[in-house]
PDB file of C-alpha atoms in Angstrom:
ATOM      1  CA  UNK A  40       0.000   0.000   0.000  1.00 50.00           C
ATOM      2  CA  UNK A  41       1.279   3.433  -0.862  1.00 57.00           C
ATOM      3  CA  UNK A  42       1.697   5.922   1.921  1.00 65.00           C
ATOM      4  CA  UNK A  43       1.414   8.874  -0.430  1.00 62.00           C
ATOM      5  CA  UNK A  44      -1.071   8.289  -3.252  1.00 62.00           C
ATOM      6  CA  UNK A  45      -0.135   9.459  -6.715  1.00 60.00           C
ATOM      7  CA  UNK A  46       3.617   9.727  -6.102  1.00 67.00           C
ATOM      8  CA  UNK A  47       5.795   8.095  -8.719  1.00 78.00           C
ATOM      9  CA  UNK A  48       9.169   6.491  -8.108  1.00 78.00           C
ATOM     10  CA  UNK A  49      11.151   9.352  -9.659  1.00 83.00           C
ATOM     11  CA  UNK A  50       9.607  11.971  -7.370  1.00 84.00           C
ATOM     12  CA  UNK A  51      10.197   9.824  -4.299  1.00 84.00           C
ATOM     13  CA  UNK A  52      13.796   9.182  -5.365  1.00 85.00           C
ATOM     14  CA  UNK A  53      14.316  12.932  -5.880  1.00 87.00           C
ATOM     15  CA  UNK A  54      12.932  13.670  -2.405  1.00 87.00           C
ATOM     16  CA  UNK A  55      15.254  11.124  -0.801  1.00 85.00           C
ATOM     17  CA  UNK A  56      18.235  12.475  -2.742  1.00 88.00           C
ATOM     18  CA  UNK A  57      17.329  15.930  -1.445  1.00 90.00           C
ATOM     19  CA  UNK A  58      17.614  14.589   2.107  1.00 88.00           C
ATOM     20  CA  UNK A  59      20.962  12.966   1.277  1.00 88.00           C
ATOM     21  CA  UNK A  60      22.398  16.097  -0.368  1.00 89.00           C
ATOM     22  CA  UNK A  61      20.939  18.539   2.162  1.00 86.00           C
ATOM     23  CA  UNK A  62      23.342  21.539   2.407  1.00 85.00           C
ATOM     24  CA  UNK A  63      23.358  22.015   6.172  1.00 85.00           C
ATOM     25  CA  UNK A  64      23.174  18.515   7.626  1.00 85.00           C
ATOM     26  CA  UNK A  65      22.217  15.387   5.664  1.00 86.00           C
ATOM     27  CA  UNK A  66      19.264  13.528   7.163  1.00 86.00           C
ATOM     28  CA  UNK A  67      19.668  10.357   5.091  1.00 88.00           C
ATOM     29  CA  UNK A  68      22.686   8.256   4.090  1.00 85.00           C
ATOM     30  CA  UNK A  69      23.035   5.879   1.154  1.00 84.00           C
ATOM     31  CA  UNK A  70      23.737   2.299   2.200  1.00 85.00           C
ATOM     32  CA  UNK A  71      25.566  -0.285   0.102  1.00 82.00           C
ATOM     33  CA  UNK A  72      23.382  -2.529  -2.001  1.00 80.00           C
ATOM     34  CA  UNK A  73      22.826  -6.064  -0.845  1.00 79.00           C
ATOM     35  CA  UNK A  74      24.128  -8.790  -3.146  1.00 81.00           C
ATOM     36  CA  UNK A  75      21.514  -9.696  -5.732  1.00 82.00           C
ATOM     37  CA  UNK A  76      19.415  -6.569  -5.211  1.00 81.00           C
ATOM     38  CA  UNK A  77      19.176  -3.679  -7.644  1.00 81.00           C
ATOM     39  CA  UNK A  78      17.343  -1.225  -5.386  1.00 81.00           C
ATOM     40  CA  UNK A  79      19.254   1.518  -3.619  1.00 80.00           C
ATOM     41  CA  UNK A  80      19.091   1.469   0.177  1.00 83.00           C
ATOM     42  CA  UNK A  81      19.007   4.372   2.596  1.00 82.00           C
ATOM     43  CA  UNK A  82      19.235   4.881   6.350  1.00 84.00           C
ATOM     44  CA  UNK A  83      18.198   7.879   8.428  1.00 84.00           C
ATOM     45  CA  UNK A  84      20.721   9.969  10.338  1.00 85.00           C
ATOM     46  CA  UNK A  85      18.238  11.370  12.858  1.00 81.00           C
ATOM     47  CA  UNK A  86      19.830   9.493  15.755  1.00 79.00           C
ATOM     48  CA  UNK A  87      23.431   9.533  14.573  1.00 76.00           C
ATOM     49  CA  UNK A  88      25.511   7.322  12.348  1.00 77.00           C
ATOM     50  CA  UNK A  89      23.807   4.483  10.475  1.00 71.00           C
ATOM     51  CA  UNK A  90      24.859   1.075  11.805  1.00 66.00           C
ATOM     52  CA  UNK A  91      24.649  -1.899   9.499  1.00 61.00           C
ATOM     53  CA  UNK A  92      22.918  -4.922  10.978  1.00 59.00           C
ATOM     54  CA  UNK A  93      24.410  -8.382  10.767  1.00 47.00           C
ATOM     55  CA  UNK A  94      21.688  -9.241   8.262  1.00 54.00           C
ATOM     56  CA  UNK A  95      23.086  -6.563   5.931  1.00 56.00           C
ATOM     57  CA  UNK A  96      26.396  -8.386   5.688  1.00 60.00           C
ATOM     58  CA  UNK A  97      26.641 -11.181   3.152  1.00 64.00           C
ATOM     59  CA  UNK A  98      26.236 -14.618   4.653  1.00 67.00           C
ATOM     60  CA  UNK A  99      29.534 -16.432   5.158  1.00 70.00           C
ATOM     61  CA  UNK A 100      30.115 -19.401   2.885  1.00 75.00           C
ATOM     62  CA  UNK A 101      29.309 -22.791   4.392  1.00 75.00           C
ATOM     63  CA  UNK A 102      32.279 -24.517   5.972  1.00 73.00           C
ATOM     64  CA  UNK A 103      34.004 -26.988   3.669  1.00 72.00           C
ATOM     65  CA  UNK A 104      33.433 -30.665   4.281  1.00 66.00           C
ATOM     66  CA  UNK A 105      36.161 -32.217   6.385  1.00 70.00           C
ATOM     67  CA  UNK A 106      38.777 -33.186   3.828  1.00 81.00           C
ATOM     68  CA  UNK A 107      40.159 -36.097   5.852  1.00 83.00           C
ATOM     69  CA  UNK A 108      36.746 -37.840   5.893  1.00 84.00           C
ATOM     70  CA  UNK A 109      36.258 -37.209   2.187  1.00 84.00           C
ATOM     71  CA  UNK A 110      39.754 -38.412   1.394  1.00 87.00           C
ATOM     72  CA  UNK A 111      39.281 -41.585   3.442  1.00 90.00           C
ATOM     73  CA  UNK A 112      35.995 -42.335   1.646  1.00 91.00           C
ATOM     74  CA  UNK A 113      37.634 -41.823  -1.757  1.00 92.00           C
ATOM     75  CA  UNK A 114      40.563 -44.051  -0.818  1.00 94.00           C
ATOM     76  CA  UNK A 115      38.190 -46.789   0.345  1.00 96.00           C
ATOM     77  CA  UNK A 116      36.135 -46.567  -2.862  1.00 97.00           C
ATOM     78  CA  UNK A 117      39.322 -46.711  -4.943  1.00 97.00           C
ATOM     79  CA  UNK A 118      40.548 -49.801  -3.097  1.00 98.00           C
ATOM     80  CA  UNK A 119      37.169 -51.528  -3.553  1.00 98.00           C
ATOM     81  CA  UNK A 120      37.285 -50.802  -7.297  1.00 98.00           C
ATOM     82  CA  UNK A 121      40.845 -52.142  -7.531  1.00 98.00           C
ATOM     83  CA  UNK A 122      39.791 -55.339  -5.751  1.00 97.00           C
ATOM     84  CA  UNK A 123      36.836 -55.732  -8.112  1.00 98.00           C
ATOM     85  CA  UNK A 124      39.056 -55.249 -11.188  1.00 98.00           C
ATOM     86  CA  UNK A 125      41.519 -57.795  -9.797  1.00 97.00           C
ATOM     87  CA  UNK A 126      38.705 -60.330  -9.259  1.00 97.00           C
ATOM     88  CA  UNK A 127      37.387 -59.754 -12.789  1.00 97.00           C
ATOM     89  CA  UNK A 128      40.875 -60.277 -14.247  1.00 97.00           C
ATOM     90  CA  UNK A 129      41.214 -63.551 -12.348  1.00 96.00           C
ATOM     91  CA  UNK A 130      37.794 -64.704 -13.607  1.00 96.00           C
ATOM     92  CA  UNK A 131      38.716 -63.753 -17.195  1.00 96.00           C
ATOM     93  CA  UNK A 132      42.007 -65.637 -16.937  1.00 95.00           C
ATOM     94  CA  UNK A 133      40.197 -68.743 -15.612  1.00 95.00           C
ATOM     95  CA  UNK A 134      37.665 -68.446 -18.455  1.00 95.00           C
ATOM     96  CA  UNK A 135      40.452 -68.255 -21.071  1.00 94.00           C
ATOM     97  CA  UNK A 136      42.204 -71.327 -19.645  1.00 93.00           C
ATOM     98  CA  UNK A 137      39.061 -73.374 -20.319  1.00 94.00           C
ATOM     99  CA  UNK A 138      39.644 -72.964 -24.061  1.00 90.00           C
ATOM    100  CA  UNK A 139      43.364 -73.716 -24.197  1.00 87.00           C
TER     101      UNK A 139
END
């Protein structure tokens, strides 16, 4: 719902910019854009400096999976595949000997 009927985005933006660029004391400060958002953000200076909340900061990346567990799983899978290949070679050799 609009607070001021009939106002378009350009007029509202101009009014906010007027508060940012106020000659005596700015009443509004521009805030950095959040990742993935195109809209400009503003904060009021009526009670002092604008403090960014923790939610304004980008989320930290998830911690990487423990590499030792991943490495151990890969080593186990590799050993199982080597054992399977060895068994298949032995079966193939036994199969060939039937025809000699």
